[in-house]
mmCIF file of C-alpha atoms in Angstrom:
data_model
loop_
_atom_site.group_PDB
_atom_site.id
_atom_site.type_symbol
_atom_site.label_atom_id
_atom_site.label_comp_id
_atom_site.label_asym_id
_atom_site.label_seq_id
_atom_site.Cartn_x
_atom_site.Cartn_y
_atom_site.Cartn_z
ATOM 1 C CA UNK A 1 -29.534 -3.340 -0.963
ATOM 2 C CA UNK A 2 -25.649 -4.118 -0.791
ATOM 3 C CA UNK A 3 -23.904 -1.019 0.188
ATOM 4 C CA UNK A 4 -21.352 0.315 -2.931
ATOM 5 C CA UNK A 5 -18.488 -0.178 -0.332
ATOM 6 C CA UNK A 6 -19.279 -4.045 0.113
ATOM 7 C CA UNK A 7 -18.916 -4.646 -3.533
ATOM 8 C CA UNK A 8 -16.072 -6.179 -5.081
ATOM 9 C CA UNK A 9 -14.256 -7.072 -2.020
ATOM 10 C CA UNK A 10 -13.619 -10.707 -1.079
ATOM 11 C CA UNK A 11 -9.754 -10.579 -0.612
ATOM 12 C CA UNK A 12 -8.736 -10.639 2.579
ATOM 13 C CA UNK A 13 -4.601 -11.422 2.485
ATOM 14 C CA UNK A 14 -3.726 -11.315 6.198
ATOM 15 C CA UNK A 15 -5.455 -13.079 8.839
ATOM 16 C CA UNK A 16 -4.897 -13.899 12.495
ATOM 17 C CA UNK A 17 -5.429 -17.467 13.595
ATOM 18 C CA UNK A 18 -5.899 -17.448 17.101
ATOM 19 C CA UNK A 19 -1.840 -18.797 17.827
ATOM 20 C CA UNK A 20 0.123 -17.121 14.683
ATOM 21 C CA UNK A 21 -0.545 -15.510 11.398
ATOM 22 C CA UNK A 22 -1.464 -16.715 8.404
ATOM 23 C CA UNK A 23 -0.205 -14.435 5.217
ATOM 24 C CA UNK A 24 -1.268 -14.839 1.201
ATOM 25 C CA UNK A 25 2.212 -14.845 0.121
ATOM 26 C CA UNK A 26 2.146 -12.456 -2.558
ATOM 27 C CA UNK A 27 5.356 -12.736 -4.237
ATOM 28 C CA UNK A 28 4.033 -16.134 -6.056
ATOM 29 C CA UNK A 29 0.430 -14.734 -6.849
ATOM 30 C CA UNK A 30 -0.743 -15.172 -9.634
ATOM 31 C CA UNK A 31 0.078 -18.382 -10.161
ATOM 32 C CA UNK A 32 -0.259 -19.948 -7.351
ATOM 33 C CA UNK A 33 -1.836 -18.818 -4.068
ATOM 34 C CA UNK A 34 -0.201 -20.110 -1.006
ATOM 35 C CA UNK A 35 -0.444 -19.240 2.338
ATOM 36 C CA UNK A 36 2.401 -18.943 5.070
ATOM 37 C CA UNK A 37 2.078 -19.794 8.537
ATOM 38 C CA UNK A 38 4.212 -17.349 10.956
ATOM 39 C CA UNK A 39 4.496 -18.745 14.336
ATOM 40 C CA UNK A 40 6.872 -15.973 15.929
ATOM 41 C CA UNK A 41 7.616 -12.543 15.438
ATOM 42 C CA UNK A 42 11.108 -13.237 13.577
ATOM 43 C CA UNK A 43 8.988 -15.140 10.316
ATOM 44 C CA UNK A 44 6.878 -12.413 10.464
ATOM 45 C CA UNK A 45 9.969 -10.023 10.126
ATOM 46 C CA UNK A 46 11.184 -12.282 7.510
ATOM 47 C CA UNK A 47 7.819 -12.097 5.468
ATOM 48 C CA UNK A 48 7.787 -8.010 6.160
ATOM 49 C CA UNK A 49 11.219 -8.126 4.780
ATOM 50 C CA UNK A 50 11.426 -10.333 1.767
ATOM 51 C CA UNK A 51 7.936 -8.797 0.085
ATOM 52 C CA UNK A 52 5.750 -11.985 0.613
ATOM 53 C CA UNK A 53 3.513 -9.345 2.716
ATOM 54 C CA UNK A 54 3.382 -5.401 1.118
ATOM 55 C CA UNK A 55 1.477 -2.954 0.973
ATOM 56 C CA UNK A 56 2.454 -0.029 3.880
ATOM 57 C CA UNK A 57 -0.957 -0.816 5.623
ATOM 58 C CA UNK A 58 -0.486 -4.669 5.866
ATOM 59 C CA UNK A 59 2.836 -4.391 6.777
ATOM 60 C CA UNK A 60 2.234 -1.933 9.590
ATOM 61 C CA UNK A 61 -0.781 -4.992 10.763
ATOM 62 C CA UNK A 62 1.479 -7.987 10.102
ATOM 63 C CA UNK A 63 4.089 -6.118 12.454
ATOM 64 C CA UNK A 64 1.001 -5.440 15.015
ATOM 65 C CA UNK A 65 0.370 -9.284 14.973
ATOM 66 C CA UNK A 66 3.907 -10.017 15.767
ATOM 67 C CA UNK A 67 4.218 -8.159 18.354
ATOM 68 C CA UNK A 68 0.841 -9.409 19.839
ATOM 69 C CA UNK A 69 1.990 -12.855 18.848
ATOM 70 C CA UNK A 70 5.839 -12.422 21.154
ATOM 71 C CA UNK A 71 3.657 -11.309 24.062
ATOM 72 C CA UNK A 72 1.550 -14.204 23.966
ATOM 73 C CA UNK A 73 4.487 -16.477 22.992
ATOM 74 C CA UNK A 74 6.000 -14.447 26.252
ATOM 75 C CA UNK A 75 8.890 -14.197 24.672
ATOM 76 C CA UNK A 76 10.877 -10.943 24.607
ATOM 77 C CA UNK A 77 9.043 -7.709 23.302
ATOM 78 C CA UNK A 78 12.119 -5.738 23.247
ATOM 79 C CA UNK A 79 14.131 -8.019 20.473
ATOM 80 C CA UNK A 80 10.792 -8.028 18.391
ATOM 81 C CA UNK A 81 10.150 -4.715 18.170
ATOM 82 C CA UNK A 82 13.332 -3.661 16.829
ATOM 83 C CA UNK A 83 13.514 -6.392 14.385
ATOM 84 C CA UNK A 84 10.202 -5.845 12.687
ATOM 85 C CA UNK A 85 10.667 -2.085 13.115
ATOM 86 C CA UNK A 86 14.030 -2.673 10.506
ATOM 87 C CA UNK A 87 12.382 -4.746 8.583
ATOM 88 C CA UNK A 88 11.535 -1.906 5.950
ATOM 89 C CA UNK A 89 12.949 1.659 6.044
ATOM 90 C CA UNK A 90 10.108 3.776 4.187
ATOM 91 C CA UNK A 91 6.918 2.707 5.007
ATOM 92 C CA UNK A 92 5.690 4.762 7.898
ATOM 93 C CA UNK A 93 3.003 2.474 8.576
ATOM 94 C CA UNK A 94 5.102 0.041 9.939
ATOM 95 C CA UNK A 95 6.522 2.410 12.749
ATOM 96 C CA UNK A 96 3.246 3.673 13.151
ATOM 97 C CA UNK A 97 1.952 0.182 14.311
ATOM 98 C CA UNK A 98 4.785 -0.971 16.565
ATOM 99 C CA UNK A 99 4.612 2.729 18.110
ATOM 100 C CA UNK A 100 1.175 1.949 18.796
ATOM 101 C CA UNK A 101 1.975 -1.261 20.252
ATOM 102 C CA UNK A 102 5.209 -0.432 22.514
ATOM 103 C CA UNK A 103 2.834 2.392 24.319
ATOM 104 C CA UNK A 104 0.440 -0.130 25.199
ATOM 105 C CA UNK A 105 3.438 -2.356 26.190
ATOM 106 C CA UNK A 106 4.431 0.908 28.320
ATOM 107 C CA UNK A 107 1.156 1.053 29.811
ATOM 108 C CA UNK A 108 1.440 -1.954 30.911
ATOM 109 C CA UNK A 109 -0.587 -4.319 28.600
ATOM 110 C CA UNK A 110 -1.462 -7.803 29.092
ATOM 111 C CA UNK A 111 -0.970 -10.424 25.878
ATOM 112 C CA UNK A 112 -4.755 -10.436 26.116
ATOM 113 C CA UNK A 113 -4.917 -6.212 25.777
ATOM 114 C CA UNK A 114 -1.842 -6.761 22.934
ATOM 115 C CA UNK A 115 -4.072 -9.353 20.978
ATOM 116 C CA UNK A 116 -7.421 -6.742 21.231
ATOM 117 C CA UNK A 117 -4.745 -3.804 20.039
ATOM 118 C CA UNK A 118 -3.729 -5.481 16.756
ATOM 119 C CA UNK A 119 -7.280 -6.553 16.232
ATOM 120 C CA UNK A 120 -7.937 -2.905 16.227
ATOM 121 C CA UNK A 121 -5.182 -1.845 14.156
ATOM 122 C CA UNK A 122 -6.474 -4.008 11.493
ATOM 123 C CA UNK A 123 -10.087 -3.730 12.096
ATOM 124 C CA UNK A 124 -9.762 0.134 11.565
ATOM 125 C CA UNK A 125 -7.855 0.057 8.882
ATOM 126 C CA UNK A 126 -10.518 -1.403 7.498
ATOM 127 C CA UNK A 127 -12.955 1.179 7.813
ATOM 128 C CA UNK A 128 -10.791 3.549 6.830
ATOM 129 C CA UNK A 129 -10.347 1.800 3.665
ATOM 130 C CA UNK A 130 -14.323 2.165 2.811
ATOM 131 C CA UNK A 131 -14.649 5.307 4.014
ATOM 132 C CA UNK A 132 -11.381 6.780 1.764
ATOM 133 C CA UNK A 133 -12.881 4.588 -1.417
ATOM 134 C CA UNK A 134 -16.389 6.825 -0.691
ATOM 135 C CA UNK A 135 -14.571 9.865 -0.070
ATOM 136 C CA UNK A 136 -11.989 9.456 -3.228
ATOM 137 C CA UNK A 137 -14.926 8.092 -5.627
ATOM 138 C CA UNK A 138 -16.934 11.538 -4.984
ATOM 139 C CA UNK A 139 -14.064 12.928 -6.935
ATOM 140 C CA UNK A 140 -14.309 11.821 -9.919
ATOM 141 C CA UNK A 141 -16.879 12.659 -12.537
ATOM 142 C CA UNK A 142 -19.130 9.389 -13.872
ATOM 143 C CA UNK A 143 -17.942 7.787 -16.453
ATOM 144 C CA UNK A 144 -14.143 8.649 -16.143
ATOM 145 C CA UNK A 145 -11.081 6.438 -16.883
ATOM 146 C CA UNK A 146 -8.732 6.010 -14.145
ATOM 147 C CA UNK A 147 -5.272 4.489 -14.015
ATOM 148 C CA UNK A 148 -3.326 3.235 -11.119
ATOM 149 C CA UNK A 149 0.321 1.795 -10.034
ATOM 150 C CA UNK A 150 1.566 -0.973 -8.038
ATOM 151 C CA UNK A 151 -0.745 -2.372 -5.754
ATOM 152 C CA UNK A 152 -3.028 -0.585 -3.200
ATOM 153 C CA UNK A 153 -5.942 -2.923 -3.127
ATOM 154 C CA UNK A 154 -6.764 -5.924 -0.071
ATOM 155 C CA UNK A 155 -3.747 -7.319 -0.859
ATOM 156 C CA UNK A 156 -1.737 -4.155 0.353
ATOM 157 C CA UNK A 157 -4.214 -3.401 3.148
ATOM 158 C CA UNK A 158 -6.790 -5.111 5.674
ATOM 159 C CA UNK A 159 -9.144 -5.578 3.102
ATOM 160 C CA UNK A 160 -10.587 -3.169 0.503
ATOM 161 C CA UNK A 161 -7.532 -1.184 -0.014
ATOM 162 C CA UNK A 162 -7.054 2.763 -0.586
ATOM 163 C CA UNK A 163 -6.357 3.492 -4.467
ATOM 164 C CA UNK A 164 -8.362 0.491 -5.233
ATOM 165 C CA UNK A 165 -10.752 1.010 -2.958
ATOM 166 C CA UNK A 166 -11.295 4.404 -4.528
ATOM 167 C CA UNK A 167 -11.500 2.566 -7.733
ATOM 168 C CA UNK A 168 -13.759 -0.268 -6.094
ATOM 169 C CA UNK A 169 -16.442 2.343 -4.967
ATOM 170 C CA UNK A 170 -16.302 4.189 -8.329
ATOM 171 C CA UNK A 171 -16.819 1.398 -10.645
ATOM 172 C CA UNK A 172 -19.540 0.579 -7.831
ATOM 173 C CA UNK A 173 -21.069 3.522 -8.183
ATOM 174 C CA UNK A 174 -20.771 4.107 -12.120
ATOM 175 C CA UNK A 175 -18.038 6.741 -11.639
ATOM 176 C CA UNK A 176 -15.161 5.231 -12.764
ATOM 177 C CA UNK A 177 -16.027 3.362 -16.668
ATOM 178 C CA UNK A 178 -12.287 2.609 -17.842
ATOM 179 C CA UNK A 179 -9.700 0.956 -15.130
ATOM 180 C CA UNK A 180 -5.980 0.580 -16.407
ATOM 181 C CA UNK A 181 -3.396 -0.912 -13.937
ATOM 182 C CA UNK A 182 0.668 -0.332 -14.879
ATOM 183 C CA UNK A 183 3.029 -3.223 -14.467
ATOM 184 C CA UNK A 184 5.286 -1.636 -11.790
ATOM 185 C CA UNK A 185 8.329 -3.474 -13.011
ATOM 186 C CA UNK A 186 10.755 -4.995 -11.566
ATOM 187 C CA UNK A 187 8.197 -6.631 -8.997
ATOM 188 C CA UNK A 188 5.207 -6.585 -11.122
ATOM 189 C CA UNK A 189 2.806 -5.444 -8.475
ATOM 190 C CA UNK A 190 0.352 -4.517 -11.219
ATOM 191 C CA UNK A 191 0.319 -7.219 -13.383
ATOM 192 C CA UNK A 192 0.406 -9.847 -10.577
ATOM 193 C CA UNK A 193 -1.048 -8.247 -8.107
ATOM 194 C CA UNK A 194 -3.419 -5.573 -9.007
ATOM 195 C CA UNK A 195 -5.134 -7.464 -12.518
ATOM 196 C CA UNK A 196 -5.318 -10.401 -9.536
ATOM 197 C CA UNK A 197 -7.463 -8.748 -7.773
ATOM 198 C CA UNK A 198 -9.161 -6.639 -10.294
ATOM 199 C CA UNK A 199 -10.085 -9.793 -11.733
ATOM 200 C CA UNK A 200 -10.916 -11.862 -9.066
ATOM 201 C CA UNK A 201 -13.334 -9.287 -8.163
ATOM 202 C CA UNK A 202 -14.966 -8.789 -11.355
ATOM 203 C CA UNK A 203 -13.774 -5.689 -12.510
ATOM 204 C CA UNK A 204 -13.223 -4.786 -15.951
ATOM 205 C CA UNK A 205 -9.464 -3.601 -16.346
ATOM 206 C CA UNK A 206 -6.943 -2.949 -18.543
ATOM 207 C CA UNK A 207 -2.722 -3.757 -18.056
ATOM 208 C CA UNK A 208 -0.151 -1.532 -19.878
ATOM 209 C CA UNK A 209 2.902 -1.374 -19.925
ATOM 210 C CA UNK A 210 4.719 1.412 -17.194
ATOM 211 C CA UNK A 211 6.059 3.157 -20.143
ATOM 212 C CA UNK A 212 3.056 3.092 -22.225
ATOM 213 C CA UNK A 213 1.514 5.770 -19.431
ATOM 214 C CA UNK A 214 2.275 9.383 -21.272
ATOM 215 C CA UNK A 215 0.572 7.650 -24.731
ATOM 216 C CA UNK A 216 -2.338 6.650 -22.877
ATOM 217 C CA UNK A 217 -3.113 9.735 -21.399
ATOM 218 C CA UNK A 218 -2.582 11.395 -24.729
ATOM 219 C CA UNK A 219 -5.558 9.504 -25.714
ATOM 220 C CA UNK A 220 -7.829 11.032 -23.155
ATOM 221 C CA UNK A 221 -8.268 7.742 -21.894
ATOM 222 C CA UNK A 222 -7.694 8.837 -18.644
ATOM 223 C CA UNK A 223 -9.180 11.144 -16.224
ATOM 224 C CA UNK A 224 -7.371 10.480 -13.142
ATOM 225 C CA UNK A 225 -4.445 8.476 -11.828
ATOM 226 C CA UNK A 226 -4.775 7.136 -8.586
ATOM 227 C CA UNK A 227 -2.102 5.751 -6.559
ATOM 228 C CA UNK A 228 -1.267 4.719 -2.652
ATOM 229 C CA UNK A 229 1.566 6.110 -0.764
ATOM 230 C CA UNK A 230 4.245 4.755 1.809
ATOM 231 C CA UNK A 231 4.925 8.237 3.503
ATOM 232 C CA UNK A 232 3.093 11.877 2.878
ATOM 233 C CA UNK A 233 5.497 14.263 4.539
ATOM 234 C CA UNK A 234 3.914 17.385 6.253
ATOM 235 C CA UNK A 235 4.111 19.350 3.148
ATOM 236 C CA UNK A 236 2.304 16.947 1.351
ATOM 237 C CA UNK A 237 4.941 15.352 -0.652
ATOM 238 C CA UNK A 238 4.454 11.655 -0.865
ATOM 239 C CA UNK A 239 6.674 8.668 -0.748
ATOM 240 C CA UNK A 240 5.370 5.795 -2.990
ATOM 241 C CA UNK A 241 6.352 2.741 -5.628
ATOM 242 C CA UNK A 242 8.963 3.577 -7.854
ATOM 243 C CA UNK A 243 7.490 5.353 -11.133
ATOM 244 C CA UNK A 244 5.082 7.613 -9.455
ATOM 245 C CA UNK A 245 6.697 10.529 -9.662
ATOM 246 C CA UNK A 246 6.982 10.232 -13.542
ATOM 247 C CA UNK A 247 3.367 9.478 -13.669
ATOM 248 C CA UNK A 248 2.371 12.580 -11.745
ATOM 249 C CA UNK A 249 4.777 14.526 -13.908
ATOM 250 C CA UNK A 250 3.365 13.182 -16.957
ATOM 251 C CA UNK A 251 -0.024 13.829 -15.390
ATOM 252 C CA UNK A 252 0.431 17.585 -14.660
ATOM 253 C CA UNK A 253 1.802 17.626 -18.786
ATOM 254 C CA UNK A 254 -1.729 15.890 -20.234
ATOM 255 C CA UNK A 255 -3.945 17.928 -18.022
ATOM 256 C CA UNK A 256 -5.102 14.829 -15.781
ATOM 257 C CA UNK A 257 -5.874 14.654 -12.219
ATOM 258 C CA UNK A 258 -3.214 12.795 -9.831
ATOM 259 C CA UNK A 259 -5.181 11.300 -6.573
ATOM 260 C CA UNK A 260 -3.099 9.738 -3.133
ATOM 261 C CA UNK A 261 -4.975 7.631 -1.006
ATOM 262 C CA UNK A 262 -3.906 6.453 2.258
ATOM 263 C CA UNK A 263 -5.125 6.146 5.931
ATOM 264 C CA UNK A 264 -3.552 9.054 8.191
ATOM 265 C CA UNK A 265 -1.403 6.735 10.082
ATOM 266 C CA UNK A 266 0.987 7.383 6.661
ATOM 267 C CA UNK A 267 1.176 11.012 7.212
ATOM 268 C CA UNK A 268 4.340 11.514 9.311
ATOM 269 C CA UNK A 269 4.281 15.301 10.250
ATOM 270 C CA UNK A 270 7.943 14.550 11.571
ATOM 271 C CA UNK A 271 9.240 14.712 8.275
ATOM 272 C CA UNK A 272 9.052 18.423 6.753
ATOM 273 C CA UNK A 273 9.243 17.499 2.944
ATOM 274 C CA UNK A 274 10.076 14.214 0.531
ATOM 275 C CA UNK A 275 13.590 15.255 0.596
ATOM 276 C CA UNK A 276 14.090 13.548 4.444
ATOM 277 C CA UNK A 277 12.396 10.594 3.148
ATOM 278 C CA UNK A 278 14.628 7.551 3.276
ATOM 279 C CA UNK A 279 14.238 6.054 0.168
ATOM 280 C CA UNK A 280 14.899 2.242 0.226
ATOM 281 C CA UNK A 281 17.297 0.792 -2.506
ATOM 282 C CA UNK A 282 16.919 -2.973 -3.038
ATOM 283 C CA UNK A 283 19.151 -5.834 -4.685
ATOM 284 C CA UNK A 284 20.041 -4.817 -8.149
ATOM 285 C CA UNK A 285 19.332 -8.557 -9.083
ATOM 286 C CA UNK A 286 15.910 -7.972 -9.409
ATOM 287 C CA UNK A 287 15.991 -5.407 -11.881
ATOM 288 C CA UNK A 288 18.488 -7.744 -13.297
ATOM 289 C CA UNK A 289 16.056 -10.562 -13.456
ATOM 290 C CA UNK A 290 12.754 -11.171 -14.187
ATOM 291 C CA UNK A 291 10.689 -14.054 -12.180
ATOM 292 C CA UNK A 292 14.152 -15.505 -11.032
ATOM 293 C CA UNK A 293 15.862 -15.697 -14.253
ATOM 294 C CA UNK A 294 18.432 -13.406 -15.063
ATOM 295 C CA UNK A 295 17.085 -11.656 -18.601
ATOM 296 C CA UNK A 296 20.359 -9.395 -18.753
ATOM 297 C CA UNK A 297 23.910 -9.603 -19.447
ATOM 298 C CA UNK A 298 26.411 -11.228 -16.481
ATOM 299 C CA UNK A 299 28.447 -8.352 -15.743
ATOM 300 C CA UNK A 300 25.888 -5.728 -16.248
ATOM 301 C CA UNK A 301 24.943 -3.345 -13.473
ATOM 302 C CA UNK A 302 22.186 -2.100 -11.849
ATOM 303 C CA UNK A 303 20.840 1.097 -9.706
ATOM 304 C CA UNK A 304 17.148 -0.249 -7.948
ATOM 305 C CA UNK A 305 15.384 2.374 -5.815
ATOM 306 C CA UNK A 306 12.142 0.878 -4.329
ATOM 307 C CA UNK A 307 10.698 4.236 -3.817
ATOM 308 C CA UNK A 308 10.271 7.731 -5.378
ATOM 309 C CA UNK A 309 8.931 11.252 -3.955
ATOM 310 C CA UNK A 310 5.789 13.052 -6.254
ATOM 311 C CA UNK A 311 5.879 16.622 -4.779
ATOM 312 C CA UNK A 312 2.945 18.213 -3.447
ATOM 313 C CA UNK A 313 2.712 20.859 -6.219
ATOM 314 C CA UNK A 314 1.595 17.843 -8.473
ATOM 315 C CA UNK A 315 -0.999 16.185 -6.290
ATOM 316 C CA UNK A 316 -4.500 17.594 -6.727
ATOM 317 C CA UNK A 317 -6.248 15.423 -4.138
ATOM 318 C CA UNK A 318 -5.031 13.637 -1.008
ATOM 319 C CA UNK A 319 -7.164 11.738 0.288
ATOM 320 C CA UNK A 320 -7.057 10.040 4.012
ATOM 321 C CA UNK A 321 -10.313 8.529 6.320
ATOM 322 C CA UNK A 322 -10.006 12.268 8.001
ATOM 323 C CA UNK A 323 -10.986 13.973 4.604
ATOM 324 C CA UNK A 324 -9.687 15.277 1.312
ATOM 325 C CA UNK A 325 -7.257 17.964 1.304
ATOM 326 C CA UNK A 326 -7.213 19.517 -2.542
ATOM 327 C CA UNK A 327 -3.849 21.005 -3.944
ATOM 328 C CA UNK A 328 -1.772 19.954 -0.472
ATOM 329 C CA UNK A 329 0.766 22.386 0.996
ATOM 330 C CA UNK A 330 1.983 22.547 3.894
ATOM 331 C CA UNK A 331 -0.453 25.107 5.359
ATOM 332 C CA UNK A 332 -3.571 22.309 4.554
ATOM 333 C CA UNK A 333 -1.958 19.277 5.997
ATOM 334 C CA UNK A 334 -0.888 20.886 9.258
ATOM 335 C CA UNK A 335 -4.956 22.058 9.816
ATOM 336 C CA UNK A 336 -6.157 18.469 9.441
ATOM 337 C CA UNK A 337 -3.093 16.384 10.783
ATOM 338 C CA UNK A 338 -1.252 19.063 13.141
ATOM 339 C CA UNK A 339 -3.534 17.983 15.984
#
């Protein structure tokens, strides 16, 4: 009998070729599904950095792979590292990974041990993935509508993904009837990205609109909104796409549940609360455009934060591979990630 966590999962967006990295560049999906070839750590920067690779677990691998890749390139670790590491402020996952790396480097690993290292990284993340979507599904009641932002699926991940993976193993299971994905303007992540995969994979969904959210859970359409993260500070506060924190605000108003899934490595216990997160602001062109062509007036101007902070006090559940903490504080996440 196929397990619940092998279902719906056949996306697998970065993968290591032996003598570079090949990436699903994700900033033409859906349309048309091309892959890049990196060959050094610099075009893997350069894919980190210009969003044809997302998702704060993928980038954290794709970094691991570059790293792995200068070593066996035996070029010079140093340079790599710090390019990759400023690649993208926010996402914790990416210094996670090249910390991981440079104290291997420290220890004095071979290209050979680097190679194994990054494997792991990516293999674990994995598991992680499944085990979260398990953990996350148990949740939720059956038949329960669920709504989700941006994109948290294989695409953002090693494979499987954390939010989606959640929602993966509760349509799976029969937990999780309704599926509605937001846009996530200006990028899109949920109509390209997300409804890409939800549909590749068979799963019945639903796109609205980011501002139709508060209607929809007026409806009682919705049960539970379920969303990644790119940092969870040590009070549980949690860094993620733009338009999150409205949705969990909106989602304390309507009386729904607000779930964050991600693996522990984007806990950062360094960081007391979402007010030290550094939150990334991008080109104001792409608010200013949509697909490349400008769809607002020359002259106008524009404020584009990547990133917003949903406090812990609206968060019922987050969940990580360790376990579920319920209604995080401070208090809860030291106990399971103070170690």
């Amino acid at each position: 009998m196929t397990k619940p966590s092998e279902n719906h999962d056949s996306i697998r967006a970065v993968q290591w070729q032996g003598d570079h990295l090949r990436l699903l560049d994700q900033r033409l999906l859906p349309g048309e599904e091309r892959w890049i070839d990196c060959r050094d750590a610099e075009q893997v920067t350069r894919a980190i950095r210009d969003l044809a690779v997302r998702g704060a677990p993928a980038i954290g691998i794709a970094a691991a792979w570059g790293v792995a890749m200068a070593a066996q390139q035996n070029a010079s670790l140093e340079p790599a590292l710090a390019s990759l590491r400023a690649a993208r402020p926010t996402a914790v996952n990416l210094m996670w990974a090249l910390d991981r790396m440079k104290k291997r480097i420290a220890a004095g690993a071979d290209a050979d041990a680097l190679l194994r290292e990054a494997q792991a990284i990516q293999d674990e993340d994995l598991a992680a993935n499944r085990h979260m979507g398990e953990l996350g599904a148990s949740l939720i009641m059956p038949g329960s509508g669920v709504m989700t932002h941006c994109n948290t699926g294989s695409l953002a991940t090693a494979g499987y993904g954390t939010a989606l993976g959640v929602i993966r193993a509760g349509v799976a299971t029969g937990r999780i009837a309704r599926v509605y994905a937001g846009e996530t303007r200006p990028w899109q992540q949920g109509a390209r990205l997300t409804m890409w995969e939800l549909v590749r994979d068979g799963i019945p969904a639903q796109l609205i609109a980011d501002s139709a959210a508060a209607h929809l859970m007026k409806s009682g359409a919705v049960q539970w909104v379920i969303v990644g993260a790119d940092r969870i500070a040590a009070n549980g506060d949690t860094a993620n796409k733009i338009g999150t924190y409205q949705l969990a605000i909106t989602a304390k108003f309507h009386g729904v549940k607000f779930m964050v899934v991600a693996p522990s490595s984007t806990v950062d216990m360094a960081t007391g609360s979402g007010e030290e997160i550094e939150i990334e602001l991008r080109d104001p062109g792409e608010l200013l455009s949509t697909a490349g062509t400008r769809t607002v007036v020359e002259g106008a101007q524009a404020w584009n934060p990547v990133f917003d902070v949903a406090p812990a006090e609206l968060i019922d559940a987050i969940v990580t591979e360790r376990g579920v903490i319920e209604r995080p504080n401070s208090m809860a996440m030291q106990a399971m990630f103070g170690g």
